[in-house]
Amino acid sequence: MAPAPSSFPIIDMGLLDGEERPAVMELLHDACQNWGFFQVLEHGISTELMDEVERLTKAHYKRAREQRFLEFASKALLPEEEGGTGKQAENLDWESTFFVRHLPEPNIDDIPDLDDEYRRAMRRFAAELETLGLPTFGTKVSSYPPCPRPDLVKGLRAHTDAGGIILLFQDARVGGLQLLKGGEWVDVPPTRHSIVVNLGDQLEVITNGRYKSVLHRVVAQTDGNRMSIASFYNPASDAVIFPAPALAPEEAGDTFYPRFVFEDYMKLYVRHKFEDKEPRFEAFKSVEKESSNLIAIA
């Protein structure tokens, strides 16, 4: 059954093969247009593998990364005169993270502190994600340990994602992920064996704003170590991104999103990730306009 429009969208993908397909497709459209986030169940990734990946991810943090994070945490919230980092808490993220690249060349064998069992599980997990029709560029594996001062620091500061589509396998017990909807922060509920889908900036441009990337954040928790495995489906670095012509009629005037090369967008994004996305789009619109002027003059 489709949830009420006011509730967070949770979609049973198993229904796509039956007579309820039109209703599920409408629910998907509504989720993309009005939320930018939704959860899918019956997605085809084995629950046994998901349980194994979760177990190994938490064990890996405990074995290889917890001590390093505790050393960071012992200083992070102290002022410089007391031996701390001297950084503003609002510029810190309370997370321990590493990145696994899948395309164009995988790097999982080069990550030194992964054991063989974990490597095998992550390879299988990436392969099963690809069966959803999304060859992922890479996966960000994050742990959000307990935080003594969640009033001072976020688990992860508010941002939109740069790429196309993001598939998130999140902790089933420890929450904290929120999205901004209607000016209010809404919890993304932990749901066991679900995959959270959210839309990135590139999809907003391609759909000419029909589907928008959404600000989201992770709120630090005082209890529990939250696991997050986010896999990114991004365009190729040299892909030219622009609104689909069918969604950007010429009679609409100068309201289109800009045309740009994805690699150029990423270079701008890494410097301004935790700022509003609109100035990023405006920067490329200015470049596009300058180029048009130069062509006209020539």
Coordinates of C-alpha atoms in Angstrom, one line a residue:
M1 CA 0.0 0.0 0.0
A2 CA 1.2 3.5 -0.8
P3 CA 1.8 5.7 2.3
A4 CA -0.1 8.8 2.9
P5 CA 1.5 11.8 1.1
S6 CA 2.6 13.4 4.5
S7 CA 4.6 10.3 5.5
F8 CA 8.2 9.5 4.4
P9 CA 7.9 7.6 1.1
I10 CA 8.7 3.8 1.5
I11 CA 8.3 2.0 -1.8
D12 CA 8.0 -1.8 -2.3
M13 CA 9.9 -2.4 -5.5
G14 CA 8.5 -5.9 -5.7
L15 CA 5.2 -4.4 -6.7
L16 CA 6.7 -3.1 -10.0
D17 CA 6.2 -6.4 -11.6
G18 CA 2.5 -6.7 -10.8
E19 CA -0.8 -4.9 -11.4
E20 CA 0.1 -2.2 -8.9
R21 CA 3.0 -1.0 -11.1
P22 CA 1.2 2.3 -12.2
A23 CA 0.5 3.2 -8.6
V24 CA 4.1 2.5 -7.6
M25 CA 5.4 4.5 -10.5
E26 CA 3.2 7.4 -9.5
L27 CA 4.5 7.1 -5.9
L28 CA 8.1 7.1 -7.2
H29 CA 7.4 10.2 -9.3
D30 CA 5.8 11.9 -6.2
A31 CA 8.8 11.0 -4.0
C32 CA 11.3 12.4 -6.6
Q33 CA 9.3 15.6 -7.2
N34 CA 8.2 16.4 -3.6
W35 CA 10.8 14.8 -1.4
G36 CA 14.1 14.1 -3.2
F37 CA 14.4 11.1 -0.9
F38 CA 12.7 7.8 -0.5
Q39 CA 13.3 4.3 0.8
V40 CA 12.9 1.1 -1.2
L41 CA 12.2 -2.4 0.0
E42 CA 12.3 -5.7 -2.0
H43 CA 15.1 -4.2 -4.0
G44 CA 16.8 -7.5 -4.8
I45 CA 19.9 -7.1 -2.6
S46 CA 20.1 -10.2 -0.3
T47 CA 19.3 -9.5 3.3
E48 CA 22.0 -11.9 4.3
L49 CA 24.6 -9.9 2.5
M50 CA 23.3 -6.6 4.0
D51 CA 23.6 -8.1 7.5
E52 CA 27.1 -9.3 6.7
V53 CA 28.2 -5.9 5.4
E54 CA 26.8 -4.2 8.4
R55 CA 28.5 -6.6 10.8
L56 CA 31.9 -6.3 9.1
T57 CA 31.7 -2.5 8.7
K58 CA 31.1 -2.1 12.5
A59 CA 33.8 -4.6 13.3
H60 CA 36.2 -2.8 10.9
Y61 CA 35.6 0.5 12.7
K62 CA 36.1 -1.0 16.1
R63 CA 39.3 -2.7 15.0
A64 CA 41.0 -0.2 12.7
R65 CA 39.5 3.2 13.2
E66 CA 38.0 3.7 16.6
Q67 CA 41.2 4.6 18.4
R68 CA 42.1 7.2 15.8
F69 CA 38.7 8.7 16.1
L70 CA 38.9 8.8 19.8
E71 CA 42.2 10.7 19.6
F72 CA 40.5 13.2 17.2
A73 CA 37.4 13.4 19.5
S74 CA 39.5 14.1 22.6
K75 CA 40.6 17.4 21.1
A76 CA 37.9 18.3 18.6
L77 CA 35.6 20.2 21.0
L78 CA 38.3 21.8 23.2
P79 CA 39.5 25.4 22.5
E80 CA 43.0 25.8 21.3
E81 CA 44.3 27.2 24.6
E82 CA 43.2 23.9 26.3
G83 CA 45.0 21.7 23.7
G84 CA 42.2 21.4 21.3
T85 CA 42.1 21.9 17.5
G86 CA 41.0 25.5 17.8
K87 CA 38.4 24.9 15.0
Q88 CA 34.8 26.1 15.2
A89 CA 32.5 23.3 16.0
E90 CA 30.2 24.3 13.2
N91 CA 33.0 23.5 10.7
L92 CA 33.5 19.9 12.0
D93 CA 31.8 16.6 11.2
W94 CA 31.5 13.9 13.8
E95 CA 32.3 11.1 11.5
S96 CA 34.9 8.5 10.6
T97 CA 34.9 7.8 6.9
F98 CA 36.7 6.1 4.0
F99 CA 36.0 5.9 0.3
V100 CA 36.0 2.9 -2.0
R101 CA 36.2 3.6 -5.7
H102 CA 34.5 1.2 -8.1
L103 CA 34.8 3.0 -11.4
P104 CA 36.7 3.6 -13.6
E105 CA 39.4 1.6 -11.7
P106 CA 38.6 0.0 -8.3
N107 CA 40.9 0.8 -5.4
I108 CA 39.5 -1.6 -2.7
D109 CA 42.7 -3.7 -2.9
D110 CA 44.8 -0.6 -2.1
I111 CA 43.0 0.3 1.2
P112 CA 45.4 -1.0 3.8
D113 CA 43.3 -1.7 6.8
L114 CA 40.5 -3.8 5.2
D115 CA 40.8 -7.5 5.9
D116 CA 40.1 -10.1 3.1
E117 CA 36.6 -11.0 4.4
Y118 CA 35.5 -7.4 4.4
R119 CA 36.9 -6.8 0.9
R120 CA 35.0 -9.8 -0.5
A121 CA 31.8 -8.6 1.1
M122 CA 32.1 -5.1 -0.2
R123 CA 32.8 -6.4 -3.7
R124 CA 29.7 -8.5 -3.6
F125 CA 27.7 -5.6 -2.3
A126 CA 28.9 -3.3 -5.1
A127 CA 28.0 -6.1 -7.6
E128 CA 24.5 -6.4 -6.2
L129 CA 24.0 -2.7 -6.4
E130 CA 24.8 -2.9 -10.1
T131 CA 22.0 -5.4 -10.6
L132 CA 19.7 -2.5 -9.8
G133 CA 20.9 -0.9 -13.1
L134 CA 23.2 1.6 -11.4
P135 CA 27.0 1.0 -11.9
T136 CA 28.3 3.0 -9.0
F137 CA 31.2 5.3 -9.2
G138 CA 32.2 4.8 -5.5
T139 CA 31.1 4.1 -2.0
K140 CA 31.6 6.3 1.1
V141 CA 31.6 4.2 4.3
S142 CA 31.0 6.2 7.4
S143 CA 30.7 5.7 11.1
Y144 CA 29.1 8.2 13.5
P145 CA 30.3 7.3 17.0
P146 CA 28.5 8.6 20.1
C147 CA 29.0 12.4 20.6
P148 CA 29.2 14.0 24.0
R149 CA 28.1 17.4 22.7
P150 CA 25.6 17.0 19.9
D151 CA 24.5 20.5 20.7
L152 CA 27.9 21.8 19.4
V153 CA 28.7 19.6 16.4
K154 CA 26.8 17.8 13.6
G155 CA 27.5 14.3 12.6
L156 CA 27.6 15.6 9.0
R157 CA 26.8 19.2 8.1
A158 CA 23.9 20.1 5.8
H159 CA 24.6 19.7 2.1
T160 CA 23.2 18.5 -1.2
D161 CA 25.0 15.7 -3.1
A162 CA 26.9 16.6 -6.2
G163 CA 26.2 13.5 -8.3
G164 CA 23.2 11.8 -9.9
I165 CA 21.6 9.2 -7.7
I166 CA 22.8 8.0 -4.3
L167 CA 21.9 4.6 -2.8
L168 CA 22.3 4.5 1.0
F169 CA 22.4 1.5 3.2
Q170 CA 22.0 3.0 6.7
D171 CA 22.0 1.7 10.2
A172 CA 18.8 0.0 11.1
R173 CA 19.0 0.9 14.8
V174 CA 20.8 4.3 15.2
G175 CA 19.1 7.2 13.4
G176 CA 20.2 10.7 12.8
L177 CA 19.8 11.3 9.0
Q178 CA 17.4 14.2 8.3
L179 CA 16.3 16.1 5.2
L180 CA 14.9 19.6 4.9
K181 CA 11.3 19.7 3.7
G182 CA 9.1 22.8 3.9
G183 CA 11.6 24.6 6.1
E184 CA 11.6 21.8 8.7
W185 CA 14.1 19.0 9.3
V186 CA 12.4 15.6 8.8
D187 CA 13.9 12.3 10.1
V188 CA 14.7 9.6 7.5
P189 CA 13.5 6.6 9.6
P190 CA 15.9 3.7 10.0
T191 CA 14.2 0.7 8.3
R192 CA 15.9 -2.7 8.4
H193 CA 17.1 -4.0 5.0
S194 CA 15.9 -0.9 3.1
I195 CA 17.9 1.2 0.7
V196 CA 17.5 5.0 0.9
V197 CA 17.6 6.7 -2.4
N198 CA 18.3 10.4 -2.8
L199 CA 18.8 12.7 -5.8
G200 CA 21.9 14.7 -6.5
D201 CA 22.5 18.1 -8.2
Q202 CA 23.1 16.5 -11.6
L203 CA 19.6 15.0 -11.7
E204 CA 18.2 18.4 -10.8
V205 CA 19.9 20.0 -13.8
I206 CA 18.9 17.2 -16.2
T207 CA 15.3 17.4 -15.1
N208 CA 15.4 21.2 -15.3
G209 CA 14.4 21.4 -11.7
R210 CA 11.4 19.0 -11.8
Y211 CA 13.3 16.7 -9.4
K212 CA 15.5 18.6 -6.9
S213 CA 18.4 17.6 -4.8
V214 CA 17.6 18.2 -1.1
L215 CA 19.6 19.5 1.8
H216 CA 20.3 16.7 4.3
R217 CA 22.4 16.3 7.4
V218 CA 23.3 13.8 10.0
V219 CA 22.6 14.8 13.6
A220 CA 25.2 13.4 16.1
Q221 CA 23.8 11.0 18.7
T222 CA 24.8 10.5 22.3
D223 CA 24.3 6.7 22.1
G224 CA 25.1 4.2 19.5
N225 CA 27.5 4.1 16.6
R226 CA 25.6 4.8 13.3
M227 CA 26.7 3.0 10.2
S228 CA 26.3 4.6 6.7
I229 CA 27.3 3.1 3.3
A230 CA 26.5 5.6 0.6
S231 CA 27.1 4.5 -3.0
F232 CA 27.1 7.2 -5.7
Y233 CA 26.0 6.9 -9.3
N234 CA 27.7 9.8 -11.0
P235 CA 28.2 10.8 -14.7
A236 CA 31.6 10.3 -16.3
S237 CA 34.0 13.0 -15.5
D238 CA 33.9 14.4 -19.1
A239 CA 30.1 14.2 -19.4
V240 CA 28.4 17.4 -20.5
I241 CA 25.4 18.0 -18.2
F242 CA 22.4 20.2 -19.2
P243 CA 18.6 20.1 -19.0
A244 CA 16.9 17.5 -21.1
P245 CA 15.5 19.4 -24.2
A246 CA 12.0 17.9 -23.6
L247 CA 12.0 19.5 -20.1
A248 CA 13.5 22.9 -21.2
P249 CA 11.2 24.4 -23.9
E250 CA 12.7 27.4 -25.7
E251 CA 9.7 29.5 -25.0
A252 CA 10.4 29.4 -21.2
G253 CA 13.2 32.0 -21.7
D254 CA 16.4 32.3 -19.7
T255 CA 15.3 30.1 -16.8
F256 CA 17.3 27.0 -17.7
Y257 CA 20.0 25.4 -15.6
P258 CA 23.5 25.8 -17.0
R259 CA 25.5 23.5 -19.3
F260 CA 28.8 22.3 -17.8
V261 CA 31.2 19.4 -17.7
F262 CA 30.7 17.2 -14.6
E263 CA 34.4 17.3 -13.7
D264 CA 34.3 21.1 -13.6
Y265 CA 31.3 21.0 -11.4
M266 CA 33.0 18.7 -9.0
K267 CA 36.0 21.0 -8.7
L268 CA 33.7 23.8 -7.6
Y269 CA 31.6 21.5 -5.4
V270 CA 34.5 20.2 -3.2
R271 CA 35.3 23.8 -2.3
H272 CA 31.7 24.8 -1.5
K273 CA 30.0 21.5 -0.5
F274 CA 28.4 22.9 2.7
E275 CA 27.1 26.1 1.0
D276 CA 23.9 26.7 -1.0
K277 CA 23.8 24.9 -4.3
E278 CA 22.3 27.9 -6.2
P279 CA 25.5 29.9 -6.4
R280 CA 27.2 26.9 -7.9
F281 CA 24.6 26.8 -10.7
E282 CA 24.8 30.6 -11.1
A283 CA 28.6 30.4 -11.5
F284 CA 28.3 28.1 -14.5
K285 CA 25.4 30.2 -15.9
S286 CA 27.8 33.2 -15.8
V287 CA 30.5 31.2 -17.6
E288 CA 27.9 30.1 -20.2
K289 CA 26.7 33.6 -20.8
E290 CA 30.3 35.0 -21.2
S291 CA 31.1 32.3 -23.7
S292 CA 27.9 33.1 -25.7
N293 CA 28.9 36.8 -25.7
L294 CA 32.4 36.0 -27.0
I295 CA 31.0 33.8 -29.8
A296 CA 28.5 36.6 -30.7
I297 CA 31.3 39.2 -30.8
A298 CA 33.6 37.0 -32.9

